[in-house]
Short mmCIF file of C-alpha atoms and ligand atoms in Angstrom, two decimals:
data_model
loop_
_atom_site.label_atom_id
_atom_site.label_comp_id
_atom_site.label_asym_id
_atom_site.label_seq_id
_atom_site.Cartn_x
_atom_site.Cartn_y
_atom_site.Cartn_z
CA MET A 97 -13.54 15.92 21.28
CA SER A 98 -14.21 17.53 17.75
CA ARG A 99 -11.61 18.96 16.52
CA ILE A 100 -11.34 22.57 15.25
CA THR A 101 -9.52 22.25 12.02
CA TYR A 102 -8.37 24.87 9.07
CA VAL A 103 -9.83 24.87 5.13
CA ASN A 104 -8.49 27.01 3.04
CA GLY A 105 -8.69 30.29 4.77
CA ALA A 106 -11.39 29.55 7.48
CA PHE A 107 -11.56 28.15 11.20
CA VAL A 108 -13.96 25.10 11.07
CA PRO A 109 -15.35 21.73 13.48
CA GLU A 110 -13.91 18.85 12.01
CA GLU A 111 -16.56 17.94 10.99
CA GLU A 112 -17.53 20.30 8.71
CA ALA A 113 -14.30 20.39 7.44
CA LYS A 114 -14.55 19.55 3.35
CA VAL A 115 -12.73 19.42 0.18
CA SER A 116 -14.15 19.29 -3.82
CA ILE A 117 -14.49 15.87 -5.46
CA PHE A 118 -12.40 18.44 -8.08
CA ASP A 119 -9.51 19.50 -5.90
CA ARG A 120 -5.85 17.67 -7.57
CA ALA A 121 -5.14 16.29 -4.20
CA PHE A 122 -7.56 13.66 -3.84
CA LEU A 123 -7.48 12.83 -8.03
CA MET A 124 -3.93 12.47 -8.55
CA ALA A 125 -2.11 12.78 -5.58
CA ASP A 126 -1.27 15.97 -6.91
CA GLY A 127 -0.39 17.55 -2.78
CA VAL A 128 2.43 18.12 -0.81
CA TYR A 129 2.05 17.69 3.25
CA GLU A 130 4.31 18.34 5.89
CA VAL A 131 3.96 17.28 9.97
CA THR A 132 5.08 19.13 12.26
CA THR A 133 5.05 17.87 15.82
CA VAL A 134 4.00 19.80 19.09
CA ILE A 135 5.29 19.34 22.10
CA GLY A 136 4.74 21.73 25.31
CA GLY A 137 2.33 23.58 22.73
CA LYS A 138 5.11 24.32 21.21
CA LEU A 139 6.52 23.93 17.92
CA ILE A 140 9.11 21.25 17.25
CA ASP A 141 11.84 21.85 14.13
CA PHE A 142 8.66 24.56 13.17
CA PRO A 143 11.49 26.63 10.19
CA GLY A 144 12.97 22.82 9.09
CA HIS A 145 9.34 21.60 8.09
CA MET A 146 8.54 25.09 6.17
CA ALA A 147 11.66 25.48 3.84
CA ARG A 148 10.96 21.92 3.08
CA LEU A 149 7.68 22.89 2.04
CA LYS A 150 8.67 25.69 -0.34
CA ARG A 151 11.50 22.58 -1.79
CA SER A 152 8.99 20.35 -2.19
CA LEU A 153 6.06 23.27 -3.99
CA GLY A 154 9.22 24.32 -5.62
CA GLU A 155 10.42 20.61 -6.93
CA LEU A 156 6.38 20.22 -8.18
CA ARG A 157 5.73 23.80 -9.83
CA MET A 158 3.24 24.64 -6.94
CA ALA A 159 1.96 27.46 -5.76
CA VAL A 160 2.91 28.65 -2.50
CA PRO A 161 -0.54 29.01 -0.77
CA ALA A 162 0.91 31.62 2.79
CA ASP A 163 4.58 32.81 3.68
CA GLU A 164 5.77 31.60 6.93
CA ALA A 165 4.48 34.19 9.67
CA GLU A 166 1.24 33.04 8.21
CA LEU A 167 1.60 29.47 8.11
CA LEU A 168 3.16 30.47 11.76
CA ALA A 169 0.03 32.00 12.75
CA ILE A 170 -2.44 29.24 11.28
CA HIS A 171 0.05 26.75 13.56
CA ARG A 172 -0.18 28.51 16.71
CA GLU A 173 -3.85 29.19 16.20
CA LEU A 174 -5.15 25.43 15.78
CA VAL A 175 -2.57 24.16 18.65
CA SER A 176 -4.95 27.41 21.22
CA ARG A 177 -7.88 26.57 19.69
CA ASN A 178 -8.30 22.67 20.52
CA ALA A 179 -5.53 22.91 23.39
CA LEU A 180 -3.32 21.09 22.41
CA ASN A 181 -0.30 20.30 24.39
CA GLU A 182 1.30 17.24 22.79
CA GLY A 183 0.59 15.52 19.20
CA LEU A 184 1.10 16.62 15.48
CA ILE A 185 0.32 19.23 12.94
CA TYR A 186 -0.64 17.92 9.83
CA LEU A 187 -0.89 20.45 6.72
CA GLN A 188 -1.06 19.62 2.77
CA VAL A 189 -0.47 21.86 0.92
CA SER A 190 -2.67 20.60 -3.33
CA ARG A 191 -2.32 22.26 -6.45
CA GLY A 192 -6.39 23.57 -6.23
CA VAL A 193 -9.59 22.82 -7.50
CA ALA A 194 -10.17 21.87 -11.91
CA ASP A 195 -11.75 19.76 -14.31
CA ARG A 196 -9.97 16.20 -13.75
CA ASP A 197 -6.64 16.19 -16.91
CA PHE A 198 -3.64 15.42 -16.86
CA LEU A 199 -2.57 19.48 -17.57
CA PHE A 200 -1.39 21.32 -14.71
CA PRO A 201 -4.65 24.00 -14.11
CA PRO A 202 -4.22 26.93 -15.36
CA GLU A 203 -1.66 29.64 -13.84
CA GLY A 204 -3.87 31.56 -10.93
CA THR A 205 -5.51 28.13 -9.97
CA PRO A 206 -5.64 28.86 -6.04
CA PRO A 207 -3.45 26.54 -4.03
CA GLY A 208 -5.59 24.36 -0.93
CA LEU A 209 -4.59 24.39 2.14
CA VAL A 210 -5.83 22.25 4.40
CA LEU A 211 -4.21 21.76 8.28
CA PHE A 212 -5.32 18.89 11.77
CA THR A 213 -4.44 18.21 14.85
CA GLN A 214 -3.90 14.86 16.24
CA ALA A 215 -3.53 15.10 19.85
CA LEU A 216 -0.68 11.71 20.69
CA PRO A 217 1.95 10.61 23.13
CA VAL A 218 5.69 11.67 21.71
CA LEU A 219 7.96 11.61 24.28
CA HIS A 220 6.59 8.16 26.06
CA ARG A 221 5.80 5.44 23.57
CA GLU A 222 6.17 1.85 24.46
CA SER A 223 8.44 1.81 20.79
CA VAL A 224 11.16 3.80 22.56
CA ARG A 225 11.32 0.96 25.44
CA ARG A 226 10.71 -2.14 23.32
CA GLY A 227 12.70 -0.45 20.47
CA LEU A 228 11.36 -1.34 16.72
CA LYS A 229 11.38 -4.61 14.74
CA VAL A 230 11.76 -3.70 10.57
CA ALA A 231 11.22 -5.69 7.85
CA SER A 232 12.88 -5.37 4.01
CA MET A 233 10.85 -4.66 1.45
CA PRO A 234 11.71 -3.60 -2.40
CA ASP A 235 11.32 0.15 -2.45
CA LEU A 236 8.61 0.45 -5.14
CA ARG A 237 8.30 4.06 -5.00
CA TRP A 238 8.66 6.43 -7.47
CA ALA A 239 12.42 8.37 -8.48
CA ARG A 240 11.66 11.51 -6.27
CA ARG A 241 11.40 10.44 -3.06
CA ASP A 242 13.01 13.78 -1.52
CA ILE A 243 9.96 15.42 -2.77
CA LYS A 244 7.30 15.10 0.14
CA THR A 245 4.08 14.15 -2.01
CA VAL A 246 1.24 12.66 -0.25
CA GLN A 247 1.36 9.89 -2.72
CA LEU A 248 2.15 7.71 0.09
CA LEU A 249 0.37 4.40 -1.97
CA TYR A 250 3.43 1.96 -1.18
CA PRO A 251 4.89 2.94 2.23
CA SER A 252 1.19 2.22 3.40
CA LEU A 253 1.28 -0.94 1.97
CA ALA A 254 4.32 -1.94 2.63
CA LYS A 255 4.05 -1.17 5.87
CA THR A 256 1.17 -3.18 6.42
CA GLU A 257 2.86 -6.09 4.64
CA ALA A 258 5.29 -5.80 7.89
CA LYS A 259 2.45 -6.60 10.02
CA ALA A 260 1.06 -8.68 8.78
CA LYS A 261 5.27 -10.41 9.32
CA GLY A 262 5.05 -9.46 12.63
CA ALA A 263 6.86 -6.34 11.93
CA ASP A 264 6.60 -2.82 12.72
CA ASP A 265 7.75 -0.69 10.25
CA ALA A 266 9.28 -2.32 6.29
CA TRP A 267 12.90 -0.84 6.05
CA LEU A 268 12.86 -0.15 2.01
CA VAL A 269 16.01 -1.65 -0.63
CA ASP A 270 17.14 -0.55 -3.54
CA ASP A 271 17.78 -2.33 -6.55
CA GLN A 272 21.37 -2.66 -5.71
CA GLY A 273 20.33 -3.64 -2.52
CA PHE A 274 20.64 -1.11 -0.19
CA VAL A 275 18.38 0.85 2.52
CA THR A 276 16.66 3.98 1.35
CA GLU A 277 14.53 4.80 4.50
CA GLY A 278 11.61 3.42 6.43
CA SER A 279 8.19 3.78 5.44
CA SER A 280 7.86 7.06 7.03
CA ASN A 281 10.96 7.95 8.97
CA ASN A 282 14.94 7.70 7.81
CA ALA A 283 17.13 4.42 8.75
CA TYR A 284 20.56 4.19 10.79
CA ILE A 285 22.97 1.79 11.74
CA VAL A 286 25.88 2.28 14.36
CA LYS A 287 28.54 -0.50 14.37
CA ASP A 288 31.62 0.28 16.20
CA ASP A 289 30.56 3.41 17.92
CA LYS A 290 30.60 5.21 14.14
CA VAL A 291 26.73 6.50 12.90
CA ARG A 292 25.75 5.17 9.38
CA THR A 293 22.86 6.48 6.69
CA ARG A 294 22.21 6.78 3.35
CA GLU A 295 22.99 10.59 1.72
CA LEU A 296 21.09 12.83 0.54
CA SER A 297 19.38 12.05 -2.77
CA HIS A 298 16.63 12.33 -4.66
CA SER A 299 16.23 8.44 -3.84
CA LEU A 300 14.70 9.27 0.08
CA LEU A 301 13.38 12.21 1.96
CA HIS A 302 15.48 14.88 2.80
CA GLY A 303 14.31 14.51 7.47
CA ILE A 304 14.31 17.60 8.82
CA THR A 305 14.70 15.11 12.05
CA ARG A 306 18.09 13.47 10.66
CA ALA A 307 19.05 17.33 9.90
CA ALA A 308 18.41 17.93 13.00
CA VAL A 309 20.07 15.46 14.82
CA MET A 310 22.92 14.78 13.51
CA SER A 311 23.76 18.61 14.35
CA PHE A 312 23.19 18.68 17.45
CA ALA A 313 24.95 15.44 17.29
CA ALA A 314 28.45 16.39 15.35
CA ALA A 315 28.59 19.33 18.55
CA GLU A 316 28.74 16.68 20.94
CA GLY A 317 31.23 14.91 19.60
CA ILE A 318 28.85 12.31 17.47
CA SER A 319 29.64 12.41 13.98
CA PHE A 320 27.73 10.08 10.57
CA GLU A 321 28.70 8.71 8.03
CA GLU A 322 26.98 9.50 4.73
CA ARG A 323 26.84 5.78 3.22
CA PRO A 324 24.19 3.64 2.15
CA PHE A 325 24.21 -0.14 4.04
CA THR A 326 22.36 -3.25 3.15
CA ILE A 327 20.07 -5.61 5.07
CA ALA A 328 22.99 -7.79 5.84
CA GLU A 329 24.87 -4.88 7.29
CA ALA A 330 21.81 -4.15 9.15
CA LYS A 331 21.75 -7.59 10.97
CA ASP A 332 25.25 -7.27 11.67
CA ALA A 333 25.60 -3.67 13.27
CA ASP A 334 25.83 -2.90 17.12
CA GLU A 335 22.35 -0.56 17.27
CA ALA A 336 19.85 0.07 14.32
CA PHE A 337 17.04 3.35 14.76
CA ILE A 338 14.47 5.51 13.06
CA THR A 339 14.17 9.20 13.40
CA SER A 340 11.17 11.11 12.01
CA ALA A 341 8.70 13.77 13.64
CA SER A 342 6.74 11.91 15.60
CA ALA A 343 9.21 9.22 16.25
CA PHE A 344 11.97 11.65 16.76
CA VAL A 345 14.79 9.08 17.39
CA THR A 346 13.13 5.68 18.04
CA PRO A 347 14.81 2.61 18.29
CA VAL A 348 14.82 -1.16 15.74
CA VAL A 349 16.14 -3.90 17.25
CA SER A 350 15.18 -6.39 15.05
CA VAL A 351 15.90 -6.63 11.07
CA ASP A 352 14.36 -9.55 8.76
CA GLY A 353 13.86 -11.41 12.29
CA ALA A 354 17.37 -11.06 13.35
CA PRO A 355 18.00 -9.42 16.50
CA VAL A 356 19.96 -6.16 16.22
CA GLY A 357 23.61 -5.89 18.28
CA THR A 358 21.89 -7.57 21.69
CA GLY A 359 18.16 -7.22 20.95
CA GLU A 360 17.86 -4.19 23.04
CA PRO A 361 17.81 -0.07 22.76
CA GLY A 362 21.67 0.30 22.12
CA PRO A 363 23.28 3.19 24.45
CA VAL A 364 24.00 5.40 20.88
CA THR A 365 20.67 5.29 20.07
CA LYS A 366 19.83 5.86 23.54
CA ARG A 367 22.10 9.10 23.97
CA LEU A 368 20.75 10.86 20.19
CA ARG A 369 17.67 10.45 21.63
CA GLU A 370 18.33 12.59 24.62
CA ILE A 371 19.79 15.33 22.58
CA TYR A 372 17.35 15.56 20.29
CA ILE A 373 14.79 15.83 22.88
CA THR A 374 16.40 18.58 24.99
CA GLU A 375 18.09 20.80 21.86
CA SER A 376 14.47 20.36 19.61
CA LEU A 377 12.78 21.97 23.00
CA LYS A 378 15.56 24.73 22.81
CA ARG A 379 14.56 25.78 20.06
CA ALA A 380 10.83 25.55 20.23
CA VAL A 381 8.28 28.16 19.12
N1 PMP B 136 11.33 9.68 5.24
C1 PMP B 136 9.65 9.04 4.91
C2 PMP B 136 9.62 8.31 3.42
C3 PMP B 136 8.69 10.08 5.14
O1 PMP B 136 7.83 10.29 5.33
C4 PMP B 136 9.17 10.84 6.81
C5 PMP B 136 8.66 11.72 7.91
N2 PMP B 136 7.60 12.41 7.36
C6 PMP B 136 10.93 10.66 7.43
C7 PMP B 136 11.37 10.24 5.86
C8 PMP B 136 11.68 11.25 8.21
O2 PMP B 136 11.38 12.80 8.01
P1 PMP B 136 11.61 14.12 8.84
O3 PMP B 136 12.03 13.68 9.65
O4 PMP B 136 11.02 15.29 8.84
O5 PMP B 136 9.50 13.56 9.72
#
């Protein structure tokens, strides 16, 4: 079924959704994005995604294309026009259309805004029952990974290489041997009932799901230690998992071919997934 998408002010069928070849996101990866999950036609963690979008735009001195209320209305219109029950909404802002130049285009160049929906199962996935296998790869991305840019070539290459090695995803490792995050998710280990994940910095994306899981877990008495871990520590952990808007909390059961704990999804991971789903659905808009 053809989707209705949103392109620079208009709702259009996907076949008619077109952007210029001079769009800065196309030529220079000069764009930022957000992905918001939809469950039961409602948006999960929407204010968090919009806050991070604003931050990404600010860090790159990009114009804000629409305020949060307008963006919420566009998201809701897309849910409604596509009868989207479960899936994702992808939003991308570009610096706009300008002659190819390393200098940013003149002030006042209108930003580009594109959104589309993707229907897919989120709540019930085979990966959650089975758990993911991850393979370590050097983190060769640029140094501002806290900004959610469309510059996704390296994460895409790393995930493809991980697949070629028989894994489901890549865990990226910095020069000191510490895991930064997954190709498109934040990474965690559990050891002696303590959940550990790397502290926020420019080295990794500040996951909206990460923040939500941590705050819901704290209310349940589960505390997180924000400290980096190595691949050796992950192999020696009792459990491991990832978080992202589309994966929620998904178990990781092996690292570089070595089983984590029992090699099955663990109880802390399962509990965190339940807590996240219950609490985030309560707050969905
Ligand atoms: N890290 C990276 C590199 C990502 O691409 C993502 C997914 N956007 C995440 C972490 C998880 O972020 P969120 O929970 O906001 O989806």
